[in-house]
Tab-separated table of C-alpha atoms and ligand atoms in Angstrom:
chain	number	residue	atom	x	y	z
O	1	MET	CA	-21.840	-14.298	4.997
O	2	ASN	CA	-21.719	-12.499	8.330
O	3	ILE	CA	-19.282	-9.587	8.225
O	4	ASP	CA	-17.736	-10.478	11.592
O	5	ASP	CA	-16.996	-13.973	10.304
O	6	ILE	CA	-15.391	-12.535	7.172
O	7	LEU	CA	-13.157	-10.093	9.019
O	8	THR	CA	-12.196	-12.314	11.957
O	9	HIS	CA	-12.126	-15.882	10.588
O	10	LEU	CA	-12.690	-16.388	6.851
O	11	GLY	CA	-9.675	-17.825	5.034
O	12	GLU	CA	-7.702	-18.381	8.218
O	13	GLU	CA	-6.746	-22.008	8.799
O	14	ARG	CA	-5.040	-21.542	12.143
O	15	SER	CA	-4.372	-25.224	12.795
O	16	LYS	CA	-1.989	-25.158	9.812
O	17	TYR	CA	0.266	-22.634	11.535
O	18	PHE	CA	0.555	-23.452	15.252
O	19	ASN	CA	-2.928	-21.978	15.949
O	20	ALA	CA	-1.390	-18.537	15.664
O	21	VAL	CA	-4.198	-15.969	15.880
O	22	ALA	CA	-2.586	-13.600	13.373
O	23	PRO	CA	-1.760	-15.257	10.042
O	24	PRO	CA	1.890	-15.829	9.146
O	25	ILE	CA	3.579	-13.700	6.508
O	26	ILE	CA	4.787	-16.300	4.006
O	27	GLN	CA	7.614	-14.136	2.729
O	28	THR	CA	8.878	-16.381	-0.068
O	29	SER	CA	9.163	-15.894	-3.805
O	30	ASN	CA	8.882	-19.597	-4.741
O	31	PHE	CA	7.612	-22.982	-3.567
O	32	ALA	CA	9.437	-26.353	-3.922
O	33	PHE	CA	8.017	-29.701	-5.139
O	34	ASP	CA	8.837	-33.280	-4.197
O	35	THR	CA	7.902	-34.879	-7.518
O	36	VAL	CA	7.505	-34.066	-11.190
O	37	GLU	CA	3.839	-35.049	-10.874
O	38	ASP	CA	3.284	-32.526	-8.041
O	39	MET	CA	4.914	-29.772	-10.065
O	40	ARG	CA	2.809	-30.618	-13.124
O	41	VAL	CA	-0.387	-30.436	-11.081
O	42	ALA	CA	0.604	-27.068	-9.657
O	43	PHE	CA	1.354	-25.633	-13.097
O	44	SER	CA	-2.093	-26.669	-14.295
O	45	ASN	CA	-3.605	-23.845	-12.189
O	46	GLU	CA	-1.310	-21.266	-10.652
O	47	LEU	CA	-4.261	-19.349	-9.265
O	48	ILE	CA	-4.892	-22.008	-6.622
O	49	HIS	CA	-1.615	-23.954	-6.325
O	50	HIS	CA	1.633	-22.609	-4.876
O	51	VAL	CA	4.261	-22.109	-7.553
O	52	TYR	CA	5.515	-18.540	-7.453
O	53	THR	CA	4.452	-15.475	-5.440
O	54	ARG	CA	3.797	-13.360	-8.546
O	55	GLY	CA	0.764	-15.634	-8.962
O	56	ASN	CA	-0.386	-17.101	-5.659
O	57	ASN	CA	0.870	-16.668	-2.113
O	58	PRO	CA	-0.842	-18.072	1.014
O	59	THR	CA	-0.898	-14.757	2.907
O	60	VAL	CA	-2.324	-12.922	-0.107
O	61	ALA	CA	-4.831	-15.760	-0.601
O	62	ILE	CA	-6.341	-15.158	2.871
O	63	LEU	CA	-6.897	-11.528	1.934
O	64	ARG	CA	-8.430	-12.462	-1.444
O	65	GLN	CA	-11.069	-14.618	0.228
O	66	LYS	CA	-12.058	-11.870	2.647
O	67	LEU	CA	-12.345	-9.239	-0.091
O	68	ALA	CA	-14.433	-11.458	-2.388
O	69	ALA	CA	-16.823	-12.157	0.494
O	70	LEU	CA	-17.015	-8.459	1.419
O	71	GLU	CA	-18.031	-7.589	-2.158
O	72	HIS	CA	-20.455	-10.552	-2.534
O	73	THR	CA	-18.457	-11.958	-5.472
O	74	GLU	CA	-17.003	-15.417	-6.132
O	75	ASP	CA	-13.361	-14.426	-6.256
O	76	ALA	CA	-10.962	-11.491	-5.954
O	77	LEU	CA	-7.415	-10.512	-6.878
O	78	VAL	CA	-5.165	-8.190	-4.907
O	79	VAL	CA	-2.701	-6.106	-6.907
O	80	GLY	CA	-0.035	-3.459	-6.356
O	81	SER	CA	-2.247	-0.362	-6.568
O	82	GLY	CA	-5.771	0.835	-7.242
O	83	ALA	CA	-4.520	2.132	-10.585
O	84	SER	CA	-3.310	-1.346	-11.582
O	85	ALA	CA	-6.656	-2.849	-10.476
O	86	VAL	CA	-8.506	-0.406	-12.766
O	87	SER	CA	-6.056	-0.997	-15.632
O	88	ALA	CA	-6.139	-4.798	-15.407
O	89	ALA	CA	-9.945	-4.942	-15.215
O	90	VAL	CA	-10.329	-2.693	-18.265
O	91	ILE	CA	-7.483	-4.079	-20.415
O	92	ALA	CA	-8.664	-7.677	-19.870
O	93	ASN	CA	-11.921	-6.814	-21.606
O	94	VAL	CA	-10.860	-4.807	-24.676
O	95	SER	CA	-8.929	-5.390	-27.914
O	96	ALA	CA	-7.938	-3.138	-30.809
O	97	GLY	CA	-11.048	-1.728	-32.479
O	98	ASP	CA	-13.155	-1.825	-29.294
O	99	HIS	CA	-14.786	1.145	-27.571
O	100	ILE	CA	-15.222	2.102	-23.900
O	101	VAL	CA	-17.993	4.215	-22.366
O	102	CYS	CA	-16.773	5.859	-19.148
O	103	VAL	CA	-18.171	8.427	-16.720
O	104	GLN	CA	-16.663	11.879	-17.215
O	105	LYS	CA	-13.893	13.070	-14.875
O	106	PRO	CA	-13.072	9.679	-13.363
O	107	TYR	CA	-10.066	9.276	-11.042
O	108	SER	CA	-7.125	10.998	-12.773
O	109	TRP	CA	-5.140	7.864	-13.703
O	110	THR	CA	-8.290	6.099	-14.940
O	111	TYR	CA	-8.742	9.116	-17.203
O	112	LYS	CA	-5.166	8.702	-18.484
O	113	LEU	CA	-5.628	4.963	-19.071
O	114	ILE	CA	-8.740	5.468	-21.179
O	115	SER	CA	-7.885	8.711	-22.968
O	116	LYS	CA	-4.113	8.302	-23.473
O	117	LEU	CA	-2.769	4.765	-23.020
O	118	LEU	CA	-5.489	2.606	-24.591
O	119	PRO	CA	-5.936	4.744	-27.755
O	120	ARG	CA	-2.288	3.847	-28.581
O	121	PHE	CA	-3.536	0.265	-28.941
O	122	GLY	CA	-6.589	1.147	-31.031
O	123	VAL	CA	-9.207	1.342	-28.275
O	124	SER	CA	-11.539	4.361	-28.464
O	125	TYR	CA	-13.700	5.952	-25.788
O	126	THR	CA	-16.598	8.266	-24.972
O	127	PHE	CA	-16.912	10.104	-21.639
O	128	VAL	CA	-20.506	10.637	-20.508
O	129	ASP	CA	-22.438	12.339	-17.723
O	130	GLY	CA	-23.198	9.251	-15.635
O	131	ARG	CA	-26.226	10.877	-13.977
O	132	ASP	CA	-28.189	10.429	-17.182
O	133	ILE	CA	-28.838	6.833	-18.290
O	134	ASN	CA	-29.936	8.112	-21.720
O	135	GLU	CA	-26.565	9.724	-22.253
O	136	ILE	CA	-24.913	6.373	-21.464
O	137	ARG	CA	-27.338	4.529	-23.770
O	138	ASN	CA	-26.704	6.950	-26.637
O	139	ALA	CA	-22.928	6.542	-26.329
O	140	ILE	CA	-23.063	2.764	-26.839
O	141	ARG	CA	-21.880	1.521	-30.239
O	142	PRO	CA	-21.746	-1.999	-31.711
O	143	GLU	CA	-18.047	-2.164	-30.767
O	144	THR	CA	-18.521	-1.007	-27.158
O	145	LYS	CA	-17.082	-3.658	-24.813
O	146	VAL	CA	-16.734	-1.907	-21.441
O	147	LEU	CA	-18.921	0.435	-19.382
O	148	PHE	CA	-16.728	2.022	-16.724
O	149	LEU	CA	-18.485	3.546	-13.706
O	150	GLU	CA	-17.286	5.407	-10.646
O	151	SER	CA	-20.090	6.015	-8.176
O	152	PRO	CA	-19.770	8.349	-6.397
O	153	ASN	CA	-17.664	9.987	-9.087
O	154	SER	CA	-14.444	11.870	-8.192
O	155	LEU	CA	-14.441	15.423	-6.758
O	156	THR	CA	-18.161	16.307	-6.936
O	157	PHE	CA	-19.571	12.813	-6.336
O	158	GLU	CA	-22.136	12.369	-9.133
O	159	ILE	CA	-23.910	9.027	-8.840
O	160	GLN	CA	-24.902	6.469	-11.452
O	161	ASP	CA	-28.002	4.281	-11.166
O	162	LEU	CA	-26.213	0.946	-10.788
O	163	GLU	CA	-29.212	-1.227	-11.499
O	164	ALA	CA	-30.118	0.633	-14.695
O	165	CYS	CA	-26.469	0.654	-15.827
O	166	SER	CA	-25.993	-3.079	-15.312
O	167	LYS	CA	-29.236	-3.863	-17.174
O	168	LEU	CA	-28.171	-1.681	-20.079
O	169	ALA	CA	-24.729	-3.311	-20.156
O	170	LYS	CA	-26.142	-6.843	-20.121
O	171	LEU	CA	-28.598	-6.008	-22.893
O	172	ASN	CA	-25.671	-4.899	-25.079
O	173	ASN	CA	-23.169	-7.623	-24.084
O	174	ILE	CA	-20.929	-5.084	-22.406
O	175	VAL	CA	-18.785	-5.788	-19.336
O	176	SER	CA	-19.686	-3.350	-16.536
O	177	ILE	CA	-16.877	-2.281	-14.197
O	178	ILE	CA	-17.120	0.060	-11.219
O	179	ASP	CA	-14.529	1.809	-9.079
O	180	ASN	CA	-16.152	1.372	-5.648
O	181	SER	CA	-13.372	2.913	-3.540
O	182	HIS	CA	-15.478	5.841	-2.312
O	183	ALA	CA	-18.292	3.881	-0.656
O	184	SER	CA	-16.118	0.927	0.457
O	185	PRO	CA	-17.518	-2.630	0.447
O	186	LEU	CA	-19.385	-1.736	3.631
O	187	PHE	CA	-21.668	0.922	2.158
O	188	GLN	CA	-22.210	-0.289	-1.405
O	189	ASN	CA	-22.006	-3.702	-3.079
O	190	PRO	CA	-22.368	-3.125	-6.826
O	191	SER	CA	-22.468	-6.854	-7.645
O	192	ASP	CA	-25.867	-6.958	-5.867
O	193	PHE	CA	-27.073	-4.648	-8.674
O	194	GLY	CA	-25.538	-6.874	-11.361
O	195	ILE	CA	-22.257	-5.017	-12.006
O	196	ASP	CA	-19.644	-7.497	-13.321
O	197	LEU	CA	-16.341	-6.280	-11.865
O	198	VAL	CA	-15.793	-4.198	-8.729
O	199	VAL	CA	-12.415	-2.541	-8.222
O	200	HIS	CA	-10.999	-0.669	-5.255
O	201	SER	CA	-7.999	1.317	-4.278
O	202	ALA	CA	-7.196	-0.709	-1.138
O	203	THR	CA	-4.870	2.163	-0.249
O	204	LYS	CA	-8.000	3.960	0.990
O	205	TYR	CA	-10.520	2.451	3.435
O	206	ILE	CA	-9.622	-1.226	2.956
O	207	ASN	CA	-6.128	-0.835	4.429
O	208	GLY	CA	-7.044	2.384	6.178
O	209	HIS	CA	-3.762	3.282	7.837
O	210	SER	CA	-1.926	5.279	5.153
O	211	ASP	CA	0.933	2.804	5.015
O	212	VAL	CA	0.207	0.533	2.015
O	213	VAL	CA	-0.579	1.148	-1.671
O	214	ALA	CA	-2.691	-1.690	-3.132
O	215	GLY	CA	-5.720	-2.494	-5.281
O	216	VAL	CA	-8.507	-5.067	-5.489
O	217	ILE	CA	-10.521	-6.627	-8.338
O	218	CYS	CA	-13.670	-8.596	-7.421
O	219	GLY	CA	-15.861	-10.647	-9.780
O	220	SER	CA	-16.977	-14.068	-10.945
O	221	LYS	CA	-14.526	-17.001	-10.865
O	222	GLU	CA	-14.441	-16.955	-14.666
O	223	MET	CA	-13.677	-13.233	-15.035
O	224	ILE	CA	-11.101	-13.272	-12.259
O	225	LYS	CA	-9.300	-16.287	-13.755
O	226	LYS	CA	-9.156	-14.515	-17.102
O	227	ILE	CA	-7.585	-11.388	-15.563
O	228	PHE	CA	-5.193	-13.520	-13.516
O	229	GLU	CA	-3.911	-15.486	-16.499
O	230	SER	CA	-3.515	-12.517	-18.805
O	231	GLU	CA	-2.982	-9.141	-17.112
O	232	LEU	CA	-1.949	-10.077	-13.580
O	233	MET	CA	0.685	-12.634	-14.571
O	234	THR	CA	2.053	-10.886	-17.660
O	235	LEU	CA	2.173	-7.362	-16.252
O	236	GLY	CA	3.272	-8.589	-12.813
O	237	LEU	CA	0.700	-6.729	-10.724
O	238	LEU	CA	1.263	-8.500	-7.408
O	239	ILE	CA	1.485	-7.125	-3.880
O	240	SER	CA	4.006	-8.405	-1.367
O	241	PRO	CA	2.937	-10.900	1.334
O	242	HIS	CA	3.999	-8.327	3.906
O	243	ASP	CA	1.638	-5.687	2.497
O	244	ALA	CA	-1.136	-8.311	2.363
O	245	ALA	CA	-0.641	-8.970	6.083
O	246	LEU	CA	-0.870	-5.236	6.816
O	247	ILE	CA	-4.133	-5.040	4.860
O	248	ILE	CA	-5.549	-8.064	6.729
O	249	ARG	CA	-4.735	-6.215	9.948
O	250	GLY	CA	-6.363	-3.064	8.588
O	251	LEU	CA	-9.513	-4.988	7.663
O	252	ARG	CA	-10.067	-6.132	11.267
O	253	THR	CA	-11.314	-2.635	12.096
O	254	LEU	CA	-12.953	-1.742	8.762
O	255	PRO	CA	-16.494	-1.281	10.172
O	256	LEU	CA	-15.270	0.772	13.150
O	257	ARG	CA	-13.207	3.081	10.958
O	258	VAL	CA	-15.632	3.533	8.113
O	259	HIS	CA	-18.647	4.164	10.350
O	260	GLN	CA	-16.699	6.667	12.451
O	261	SER	CA	-15.440	8.536	9.374
O	262	ASP	CA	-18.936	8.516	7.850
O	263	SER	CA	-20.842	9.742	10.903
O	264	THR	CA	-18.289	12.471	11.677
O	265	ALA	CA	-18.396	13.580	8.033
O	266	LEU	CA	-22.200	13.881	8.178
O	267	LYS	CA	-21.933	16.136	11.263
O	268	ILE	CA	-19.316	18.262	9.513
O	269	ALA	CA	-21.430	18.390	6.341
O	270	GLU	CA	-24.367	19.697	8.439
O	271	TYR	CA	-22.125	22.318	10.039
O	272	LEU	CA	-20.673	23.441	6.693
O	273	HIS	CA	-24.047	23.464	4.936
O	274	GLN	CA	-25.447	26.129	7.287
O	275	HIS	CA	-22.232	28.195	7.343
O	276	THR	CA	-22.496	31.652	5.761
O	277	LYS	CA	-19.006	31.422	4.203
O	278	ILE	CA	-19.827	28.217	2.316
O	279	ALA	CA	-21.474	28.470	-1.109
O	280	LYS	CA	-22.168	24.746	-1.569
O	281	ILE	CA	-21.309	21.356	-0.143
O	282	TYR	CA	-21.103	18.045	-1.990
O	283	PHE	CA	-21.940	15.018	0.172
O	284	PRO	CA	-24.183	12.340	-1.404
O	285	LEU	CA	-26.071	11.483	1.788
O	286	HIS	CA	-26.848	15.098	2.719
O	287	PRO	CA	-30.431	16.156	1.817
O	288	SER	CA	-29.044	19.129	-0.158
O	289	PHE	CA	-27.347	16.761	-2.648
O	290	ASP	CA	-28.935	16.706	-6.141
O	291	GLN	CA	-29.137	12.899	-6.246
O	292	TYR	CA	-29.917	12.331	-2.563
O	293	GLU	CA	-32.787	9.886	-3.270
O	294	LEU	CA	-30.679	7.674	-5.546
O	295	ALA	CA	-27.779	7.813	-3.064
O	296	LYS	CA	-30.122	6.601	-0.294
O	297	LYS	CA	-31.386	3.793	-2.509
O	298	GLN	CA	-28.028	2.263	-3.372
O	299	MET	CA	-25.646	3.338	-0.586
O	300	LYS	CA	-25.850	2.383	3.088
O	301	GLY	CA	-23.430	5.161	4.002
O	302	CYS	CA	-21.205	7.673	2.359
O	303	GLY	CA	-17.754	7.749	3.907
O	304	GLY	CA	-15.636	10.742	4.820
O	305	LEU	CA	-15.216	12.689	1.582
O	306	ILE	CA	-16.846	16.143	1.436
O	307	THR	CA	-16.170	18.770	-1.213
O	308	ILE	CA	-16.913	22.391	-0.349
O	309	GLN	CA	-17.136	25.543	-2.382
O	310	LEU	CA	-15.960	28.583	-0.429
O	311	LYS	CA	-17.586	31.998	-0.765
O	312	ALA	CA	-14.231	33.467	-1.686
O	313	ARG	CA	-13.836	36.852	-3.367
O	314	ASP	CA	-10.446	36.017	-4.821
O	315	LYS	CA	-7.740	33.360	-4.906
O	316	GLU	CA	-5.808	35.121	-2.125
O	317	SER	CA	-8.654	34.512	0.349
O	318	VAL	CA	-8.658	30.790	-0.533
O	319	LEU	CA	-4.944	30.713	0.220
O	320	ARG	CA	-5.597	32.426	3.593
O	321	PHE	CA	-8.197	29.734	4.408
O	322	VAL	CA	-5.746	26.969	3.480
O	323	ARG	CA	-2.902	28.501	5.508
O	324	LYS	CA	-5.102	28.644	8.599
O	325	ILE	CA	-6.160	24.970	8.498
O	326	LYS	CA	-4.027	22.918	10.873
O	327	ARG	CA	-5.927	19.693	11.578
O	328	PHE	CA	-6.501	18.541	7.980
O	329	LEU	CA	-3.142	17.654	6.414
O	330	MET	CA	-2.712	18.910	2.865
O	331	ALA	CA	-2.015	15.648	1.025
O	332	VAL	CA	-3.341	13.358	-1.696
O	333	SER	CA	-5.155	10.099	-0.965
O	334	TRP	CA	-7.759	9.508	1.777
O	335	GLY	CA	-9.300	6.630	3.736
O	336	GLY	CA	-6.724	6.617	6.568
O	337	TYR	CA	-7.047	7.678	10.216
O	338	GLU	CA	-5.957	11.238	9.487
O	339	SER	CA	-8.102	14.022	8.060
O	340	LEU	CA	-6.884	15.532	4.804
O	341	MET	CA	-7.619	18.281	2.316
O	342	ILE	CA	-6.815	19.024	-1.315
O	343	PRO	CA	-7.564	22.622	-2.324
O	344	SER	CA	-8.416	22.708	-6.020
O	345	ILE	CA	-6.373	25.918	-6.291
O	346	VAL	CA	-3.238	23.692	-6.237
O	347	PHE	CA	-4.199	22.597	-9.752
O	348	HIS	CA	-4.911	26.035	-11.204
O	349	ASP	CA	-2.494	28.359	-12.998
O	350	ILE	CA	0.264	25.733	-13.320
O	351	GLN	CA	2.216	26.578	-16.433
O	352	GLY	CA	1.843	24.026	-19.215
O	353	LEU	CA	-0.974	22.087	-17.500
O	354	PRO	CA	-4.758	22.368	-17.888
O	355	ASP	CA	-6.652	23.716	-14.844
O	356	SER	CA	-8.469	21.292	-12.539
O	357	PRO	CA	-11.981	20.391	-13.778
O	358	ILE	CA	-13.411	22.024	-10.630
O	359	HIS	CA	-13.408	25.696	-9.602
O	360	TRP	CA	-10.446	27.183	-7.666
O	361	SER	CA	-12.674	28.024	-4.705
O	362	MET	CA	-13.389	24.332	-4.072
O	363	VAL	CA	-11.639	22.153	-1.502
O	364	ARG	CA	-11.965	18.402	-1.114
O	365	LEU	CA	-11.931	17.375	2.529
O	366	TYR	CA	-11.473	13.881	3.886
O	367	VAL	CA	-12.732	13.326	7.413
O	368	GLY	CA	-10.679	10.727	9.282
O	369	LEU	CA	-11.085	9.349	12.793
O	370	GLU	CA	-10.744	12.565	14.823
O	371	SER	CA	-13.821	13.922	16.607
O	372	ALA	CA	-16.245	16.281	14.867
O	373	ASP	CA	-15.715	19.036	17.468
O	374	TYR	CA	-11.947	18.952	17.012
O	375	LEU	CA	-12.236	19.303	13.228
O	376	ILE	CA	-15.047	21.880	13.291
O	377	GLU	CA	-12.976	24.116	15.591
O	378	ASP	CA	-10.246	24.141	12.929
O	379	LEU	CA	-12.686	24.825	10.058
O	380	GLU	CA	-14.388	27.590	12.045
O	381	SER	CA	-11.169	29.500	12.579
O	382	ALA	CA	-10.135	29.104	8.929
O	383	LEU	CA	-13.555	30.133	7.570
O	384	SER	CA	-13.362	33.328	9.618
O	385	GLU	CA	-10.435	34.311	7.348
O	386	LEU	CA	-12.723	34.602	4.321
C	1	PLP	C1	-6.836	6.578	-5.002
C	1	PLP	C2	-7.848	6.153	-5.994
C	1	PLP	C3	-7.496	5.316	-7.051
C	1	PLP	C4	-6.078	4.857	-7.300
C	1	PLP	O1	-5.619	4.001	-6.300
C	1	PLP	P1	-4.061	3.843	-5.946
C	1	PLP	O2	-4.092	2.807	-4.867
C	1	PLP	O3	-3.577	5.176	-5.499
C	1	PLP	O4	-3.367	3.387	-7.183
C	1	PLP	C5	-8.490	4.917	-7.927
C	1	PLP	N1	-9.760	5.338	-7.763
C	1	PLP	C6	-10.132	6.139	-6.759
C	1	PLP	C7	-11.564	6.569	-6.652
C	1	PLP	C8	-9.190	6.585	-5.838
C	1	PLP	O5	-9.561	7.411	-4.847
C-alpha cells in the first residue's frame, strides 16, 4: 500500500465521528452492550470487538492498522514500551526447556530478558556474533525455538543477513524475531525477507517527539492473535488511547523526520570520518563500514545514530569533549526531534557494575532534526578540546 495512504487515511473512518479530520481519543476503559447475545459475540474475539481497553480500543486500533501496513505484515499490536514488545514476542514463543539464539550485545533490557529473567523459567540461551551466519547455524540445537535479531545491532551497529537468517530459521522450525527500531519501518521491512515477527520501540522514530513510551509487534494474524490472547492480555501490556493518538500524530510526519535525520547524519558521518581527532566512525551506510555492501542490500536508509571513537589520550580528555558539547543533549533514548549523545564513559568505573561493552573513548550520537551546519559547529569546537 502507498505510504501516503497509510499515514493519512488508513484505518480512519471519518464518517463515524462527525468527519473529524483527526481521530477521536476514545478515552474509556469499557464498552456497554444492549443484549446478552451482543456481549457473547464480543467475548468470542476481544481482539476485534470492543469489550475492554486492555484488549481493544478504537483509537489504538487505528494505529495498529497503520503499523501493520508500514511493516508489510497482516496485523500489529501496540504495547506500553519497546521492552514489553520484545518480551511479549519472545515469551509467546518459548516454554521451559526451550533455547533461544540471540545476537550478542542486544538492547540492554533484551539482554536482561534473555540472560536473567527467562532462565528463571527454564529457558536457556546462546549469544552469537550475528555477522556470521555459520556462528548462528552452529548455535542452533534441537530445542531452539527463537532466533532473536537486532539489525543494526546496538552501539556498534553490526548487521545480520536477514534473508539468510530467515531461511535458516524456517529450515529448523524456529520463530525469527527482529528488533527493527534502528532502521524504522521506512528503511527496512524484515518481513519482506521472511522474518516472522518485527518489533519496535515506538518511543523512537515511530512517535518521534520524545513524549511517549510505547512498543509495537508486527506479524501474521495467527502469531499476533496468539500473543494477544496470552501475553498481552495476561500481562496487561496496553497503551492508553491518549498515547495512541499522540503516536498517530507523530506518524503523520514519519517520512519527513526520518529522511531529515538520516541525510543530516550522513553529512555528519562524512565530516567526522575525515576528522583528525576521530579514530573510527560506525554508520552502516558509510563506505567505511565493514558491512557496507550488506547494509546497502537490505536497508534503504540508516537513520540518525552514529557511534564515534575519539582519539583521546585519557579519560579526562573525553570528559573535556563532553563538557564542551552544547547542542547534543546528554540523555538516553533517540528518534525524537532533538540531537542526543551518550558517552560510553558514563558506564565505566561504576562501583559494583560491569563496564560498558564498548570502549570509554566511544560516544553514541543521535542526529535529530537540526541542520548539519549547526551540529557540526558544536562538534568542531568540542573536538578541538582533544
Ligand atoms: C529504546 C529501545 C528499546 C526499548 O524500547 P522502550 O520503548 O524504551 O521500552 C528496544 N530496542 C531498541 C533498539 C531501542 O533503541
